[in-house]
CSV table of C-alpha atoms in Angstrom, one decimal:
chain,number,residue,atom,x,y,z
A,1,UNK,CA,15.6,-3.0,-12.3
A,2,UNK,CA,14.6,-2.4,-8.6
A,3,UNK,CA,13.0,1.0,-7.9
A,4,UNK,CA,15.3,1.7,-4.7
A,5,UNK,CA,13.9,3.9,-2.0
A,6,UNK,CA,16.1,5.0,1.6
A,7,UNK,CA,14.0,5.9,3.9
A,8,UNK,CA,14.1,6.8,8.2
A,9,UNK,CA,11.9,8.2,10.7
A,10,UNK,CA,12.4,10.5,14.0
A,11,UNK,CA,15.1,12.6,13.2
A,12,UNK,CA,14.4,15.2,15.7
A,13,UNK,CA,16.2,17.3,14.2
A,14,UNK,CA,17.8,20.3,15.9
A,15,UNK,CA,21.1,22.7,15.8
A,16,UNK,CA,23.2,20.1,17.6
A,17,UNK,CA,22.2,17.5,15.5
A,18,UNK,CA,23.2,19.1,12.4
A,19,UNK,CA,25.3,17.5,10.4
A,20,UNK,CA,25.2,13.8,12.2
A,21,UNK,CA,23.0,12.3,9.0
A,22,UNK,CA,25.0,14.1,6.4
A,23,UNK,CA,28.2,12.2,5.8
A,24,UNK,CA,26.2,9.1,4.7
A,25,UNK,CA,23.3,10.8,2.6
A,26,UNK,CA,26.5,12.4,1.1
A,27,UNK,CA,26.7,8.4,-0.7
A,28,UNK,CA,22.8,8.4,-1.6
A,29,UNK,CA,22.4,8.7,-4.9
A,30,UNK,CA,24.7,5.9,-5.6
A,31,UNK,CA,22.2,3.8,-4.0
A,32,UNK,CA,19.0,5.0,-4.2
A,33,UNK,CA,16.8,6.3,-6.6
A,34,UNK,CA,14.6,8.9,-3.4
A,35,UNK,CA,14.7,9.3,0.3
A,36,UNK,CA,11.2,9.1,2.2
A,37,UNK,CA,11.4,10.8,5.5
A,38,UNK,CA,8.5,9.4,7.7
A,39,UNK,CA,7.8,12.6,10.1
A,40,UNK,CA,9.0,13.9,13.4
A,41,UNK,CA,11.7,15.6,11.5
A,42,UNK,CA,12.1,18.2,14.6
A,43,UNK,CA,12.0,18.4,18.1
A,44,UNK,CA,9.3,21.2,18.6
A,45,UNK,CA,8.2,22.1,15.2
A,46,UNK,CA,9.8,25.4,14.3
A,47,UNK,CA,11.0,27.5,11.5
A,48,UNK,CA,14.1,27.8,13.2
A,49,UNK,CA,14.9,23.6,12.9
A,50,UNK,CA,13.2,22.8,10.2
A,51,UNK,CA,15.6,24.7,8.3
A,52,UNK,CA,18.4,22.7,10.0
A,53,UNK,CA,16.6,19.6,8.8
A,54,UNK,CA,16.2,21.4,5.6
A,55,UNK,CA,19.9,21.9,5.7
A,56,UNK,CA,20.6,18.6,6.8
A,57,UNK,CA,17.9,16.7,3.8
A,58,UNK,CA,18.6,19.0,1.2
A,59,UNK,CA,20.2,19.2,-2.3
A,60,UNK,CA,20.9,15.6,-1.7
A,61,UNK,CA,21.2,14.6,-5.8
A,62,UNK,CA,17.9,12.8,-5.2
A,63,UNK,CA,13.8,14.1,-5.1
A,64,UNK,CA,13.2,14.2,-1.1
A,65,UNK,CA,9.7,13.3,0.3
A,66,UNK,CA,8.6,13.7,3.5
A,67,UNK,CA,5.6,13.3,5.9
A,68,UNK,CA,5.1,15.9,8.8
A,69,UNK,CA,5.0,13.7,12.8
A,70,UNK,CA,3.2,14.7,15.5
A,71,UNK,CA,6.5,16.3,17.1
A,72,UNK,CA,6.6,18.5,13.8
A,73,UNK,CA,2.8,20.8,14.7
A,74,UNK,CA,4.0,21.0,18.3
A,75,UNK,CA,4.7,24.9,18.3
A,76,UNK,CA,1.9,25.5,15.4
A,77,UNK,CA,4.3,26.6,12.8
A,78,UNK,CA,3.2,24.0,10.4
A,79,UNK,CA,3.3,27.0,7.2
A,80,UNK,CA,6.2,27.6,8.1
A,81,UNK,CA,8.0,24.2,8.7
A,82,UNK,CA,6.8,23.2,5.4
A,83,UNK,CA,7.4,26.2,3.3
A,84,UNK,CA,11.4,26.2,4.5
A,85,UNK,CA,11.2,21.9,3.5
A,86,UNK,CA,9.6,23.2,-0.2
A,87,UNK,CA,12.6,25.6,-0.5
A,88,UNK,CA,15.2,23.4,0.1
A,89,UNK,CA,13.0,20.9,-2.5
A,90,UNK,CA,11.4,18.6,0.2
A,91,UNK,CA,8.5,17.9,-1.1
A,92,UNK,CA,5.9,18.1,1.9
A,93,UNK,CA,2.5,15.2,1.6
A,94,UNK,CA,-0.2,15.3,3.4
A,95,UNK,CA,-3.4,13.3,2.1
A,96,UNK,CA,-2.1,14.0,-1.6
A,97,UNK,CA,0.9,11.6,-3.6
A,98,UNK,CA,3.6,12.1,-6.5
A,99,UNK,CA,4.9,10.2,-9.0
A,100,UNK,CA,8.0,10.3,-9.9
A,101,UNK,CA,10.1,8.7,-13.0
A,102,UNK,CA,12.9,6.7,-11.7
A,103,UNK,CA,15.5,4.2,-13.5
A,104,UNK,CA,13.5,1.0,-12.4
A,105,UNK,CA,10.3,2.7,-13.7
A,106,UNK,CA,7.8,4.9,-12.1
A,107,UNK,CA,7.3,5.5,-8.3
A,108,UNK,CA,4.0,6.7,-6.9
A,109,UNK,CA,4.2,7.8,-3.4
A,110,UNK,CA,1.3,8.4,-1.1
A,111,UNK,CA,0.9,10.5,2.6
A,112,UNK,CA,-0.4,11.1,5.2
A,113,UNK,CA,0.5,12.1,9.1
A,114,UNK,CA,-1.9,10.4,10.1
A,115,UNK,CA,-3.4,9.8,14.0
A,116,UNK,CA,-3.9,7.6,16.8
A,117,UNK,CA,-6.5,5.6,17.8
A,118,UNK,CA,-5.6,1.7,18.0
A,119,UNK,CA,-6.2,-1.1,16.3
A,120,UNK,CA,-9.4,-4.0,15.9
A,121,UNK,CA,-10.6,-5.3,19.0
A,122,UNK,CA,-8.4,-2.6,21.2
A,123,UNK,CA,-9.4,0.8,19.8
A,124,UNK,CA,-11.1,4.0,20.2
A,125,UNK,CA,-15.2,4.4,18.7
A,126,UNK,CA,-16.9,7.0,17.2
A,127,UNK,CA,-19.2,7.3,20.1
A,128,UNK,CA,-20.4,9.2,22.8
A,129,UNK,CA,-18.4,12.8,23.7
A,130,UNK,CA,-17.9,15.1,21.4
A,131,UNK,CA,-14.0,15.0,22.0
A,132,UNK,CA,-14.1,11.2,21.3
A,133,UNK,CA,-15.8,11.7,18.2
A,134,UNK,CA,-13.4,14.6,16.9
A,135,UNK,CA,-10.3,12.0,17.8
A,136,UNK,CA,-11.4,9.8,15.7
A,137,UNK,CA,-13.1,11.2,13.0
A,138,UNK,CA,-9.8,12.3,12.3
A,139,UNK,CA,-8.5,9.2,12.6
A,140,UNK,CA,-10.6,7.9,10.3
A,141,UNK,CA,-9.9,11.2,8.0
A,142,UNK,CA,-6.5,10.7,7.7
A,143,UNK,CA,-7.2,7.3,6.7
A,144,UNK,CA,-9.4,8.6,4.0
A,145,UNK,CA,-6.8,10.7,2.3
A,146,UNK,CA,-4.4,8.4,2.3
A,147,UNK,CA,-6.8,5.7,0.6
A,148,UNK,CA,-7.7,8.1,-2.1
A,149,UNK,CA,-4.5,9.4,-2.5
A,150,UNK,CA,-2.7,5.5,-3.3
A,151,UNK,CA,-6.0,5.0,-5.6
A,152,UNK,CA,-5.3,8.0,-7.3
A,153,UNK,CA,-1.8,7.2,-8.3
A,154,UNK,CA,-1.2,6.2,-11.7
A,155,UNK,CA,2.6,4.1,-11.2
A,156,UNK,CA,4.5,0.5,-11.2
A,157,UNK,CA,5.2,0.8,-8.4
A,158,UNK,CA,3.4,2.2,-4.9
A,159,UNK,CA,4.4,3.6,-1.5
A,160,UNK,CA,2.6,5.0,2.1
A,161,UNK,CA,4.4,7.0,3.4
A,162,UNK,CA,2.8,7.9,7.5
A,163,UNK,CA,3.9,8.6,10.6
A,164,UNK,CA,1.8,6.7,12.6
A,165,UNK,CA,1.4,2.9,12.3
A,166,UNK,CA,-0.8,1.0,10.6
A,167,UNK,CA,0.3,-2.1,12.1
A,168,UNK,CA,0.1,-3.5,15.8
A,169,UNK,CA,3.1,-5.6,14.7
A,170,UNK,CA,5.6,-2.7,15.0
A,171,UNK,CA,4.9,-1.6,17.8
A,172,UNK,CA,5.8,-4.5,18.9
A,173,UNK,CA,8.5,-4.1,22.3
A,174,UNK,CA,6.6,-0.2,23.5
A,175,UNK,CA,3.7,-0.8,26.5
A,176,UNK,CA,0.4,-2.1,25.1
A,177,UNK,CA,-0.6,1.0,26.9
A,178,UNK,CA,0.1,3.1,24.1
A,179,UNK,CA,-0.4,1.5,21.4
A,180,UNK,CA,-3.7,3.7,20.9
A,181,UNK,CA,-1.3,6.7,20.5
A,182,UNK,CA,1.0,5.5,17.9
A,183,UNK,CA,-1.6,3.9,15.6
A,184,UNK,CA,-4.1,3.1,14.5
A,185,UNK,CA,-6.2,0.2,12.0
A,186,UNK,CA,-8.2,2.4,9.6
A,187,UNK,CA,-4.3,3.3,8.5
A,188,UNK,CA,-3.8,-0.1,6.9
A,189,UNK,CA,-7.0,-0.4,5.8
A,190,UNK,CA,-6.5,2.7,3.3
A,191,UNK,CA,-3.3,1.1,2.5
A,192,UNK,CA,-5.2,-2.3,1.6
A,193,UNK,CA,-7.8,-0.2,-0.8
A,194,UNK,CA,-4.8,0.4,-3.4
A,195,UNK,CA,-2.2,-2.5,-5.3
A,196,UNK,CA,0.3,-1.1,-2.5
A,197,UNK,CA,3.7,-2.4,-2.6
A,198,UNK,CA,5.2,-0.9,0.8
A,199,UNK,CA,4.6,1.1,3.7
A,200,UNK,CA,6.8,3.0,5.5
A,201,UNK,CA,5.9,5.0,8.8
A,202,UNK,CA,7.9,6.1,11.7
A,203,UNK,CA,7.3,7.2,15.7
A,204,UNK,CA,7.3,3.7,17.7
A,205,UNK,CA,11.3,4.4,18.8
A,206,UNK,CA,11.3,0.8,20.8
A,207,UNK,CA,9.2,-0.8,18.2
A,208,UNK,CA,10.4,-3.6,15.6
A,209,UNK,CA,10.6,-3.2,12.4
A,210,UNK,CA,8.4,-5.6,10.5
A,211,UNK,CA,5.0,-5.7,10.0
A,212,UNK,CA,2.3,-7.2,7.4
A,213,UNK,CA,-1.6,-5.6,6.9
A,214,UNK,CA,-4.4,-7.8,7.1
A,215,UNK,CA,-4.1,-7.3,3.1
A,216,UNK,CA,-0.2,-8.9,3.5
A,217,UNK,CA,1.1,-5.4,2.7
A,218,UNK,CA,4.9,-5.4,3.8
A,219,UNK,CA,5.3,-2.8,6.7
A,220,UNK,CA,8.4,-1.3,7.9
A,221,UNK,CA,9.0,1.1,10.7
A,222,UNK,CA,11.9,3.5,9.8
A,223,UNK,CA,12.2,5.4,13.3
A,224,UNK,CA,15.5,6.1,13.2
A,225,UNK,CA,16.0,4.2,16.7
A,226,UNK,CA,14.5,0.9,15.5
A,227,UNK,CA,16.9,0.9,12.0
A,228,UNK,CA,19.7,2.4,14.3
A,229,UNK,CA,21.4,3.8,10.7
A,230,UNK,CA,21.0,7.1,8.9
A,231,UNK,CA,18.5,5.0,6.5
A,232,UNK,CA,17.9,1.8,4.9
A,233,UNK,CA,17.3,1.3,1.8
A,234,UNK,CA,14.7,-1.0,-0.1
A,235,UNK,CA,14.5,-2.5,-3.4
A,236,UNK,CA,11.5,-3.5,-4.7
A,237,UNK,CA,10.3,-4.1,-8.5
A,238,UNK,CA,9.0,-6.8,-10.8
A,239,UNK,CA,11.9,-8.9,-10.9
A,240,UNK,CA,10.7,-9.6,-7.4
A,241,UNK,CA,8.1,-12.1,-6.3
A,242,UNK,CA,4.8,-10.3,-4.9
A,243,UNK,CA,5.3,-9.0,-2.2
A,244,UNK,CA,8.6,-9.4,-1.2
A,245,UNK,CA,10.9,-6.6,-0.1
A,246,UNK,CA,14.9,-6.1,0.0
A,247,UNK,CA,16.6,-3.9,2.3
A,248,UNK,CA,19.8,-2.2,2.3
A,249,UNK,CA,21.6,-0.7,5.2
A,250,UNK,CA,23.7,1.9,5.3
A,251,UNK,CA,27.0,-0.5,5.2
A,252,UNK,CA,26.0,-2.5,2.5
A,253,UNK,CA,24.5,-5.4,4.2
A,254,UNK,CA,21.3,-6.7,2.2
A,255,UNK,CA,19.0,-8.8,3.1
A,256,UNK,CA,15.8,-10.2,1.5
A,257,UNK,CA,12.9,-10.5,3.3
A,258,UNK,CA,10.5,-12.7,2.5
């Protein structure tokens, strides 16, 4: 039996968007065991917008686990946003993880927002001005927290959730000049430091859906503008070949990605 994981990111909710996802979300318990939200849940990170997220994604009949994105930090109301989501039963991860008992086994999810910095050969370095050092140290510290959280979870299936991308593959379609602001290689290293089965992220609206870490972990960009549906569903479990991931769109068409 597989563990069924629904995921979407970059929904950017405000009053004028509330209700757009709900009809598909009402059907979620029939097709997924959990819903993962890959950041940028709001437009500007206000408590009022967080209430919109709570209305849209609360009370779905399955656990909802999220990370925040850069938009969710814009108005410096992160504690209020997290608190509002928690009241609706939505768990927000930041350098920590959770283990869920699903019909197909124990699912571990470790999450972090992540940060930019770029990828091997084309990345920022911890050298020079204090501002550059602070930038890169933010990247490194975030990735370190993700790695520690992944390695700490005892579960059957392990998933990494972030907003920023851990690989350049899923950024294809974005201008090369902004790759350093869309993700970093340190997140990929953190994912590869544990027996991670799948990594999910958002942020890259014009990116591509599929990628792989240097260690062979499957990466999926679930930003709403990329998947163009309310959520995608991934099937993970012992019956699948090593590293295999199957995906189901909201329309019910199933694909197997090797």
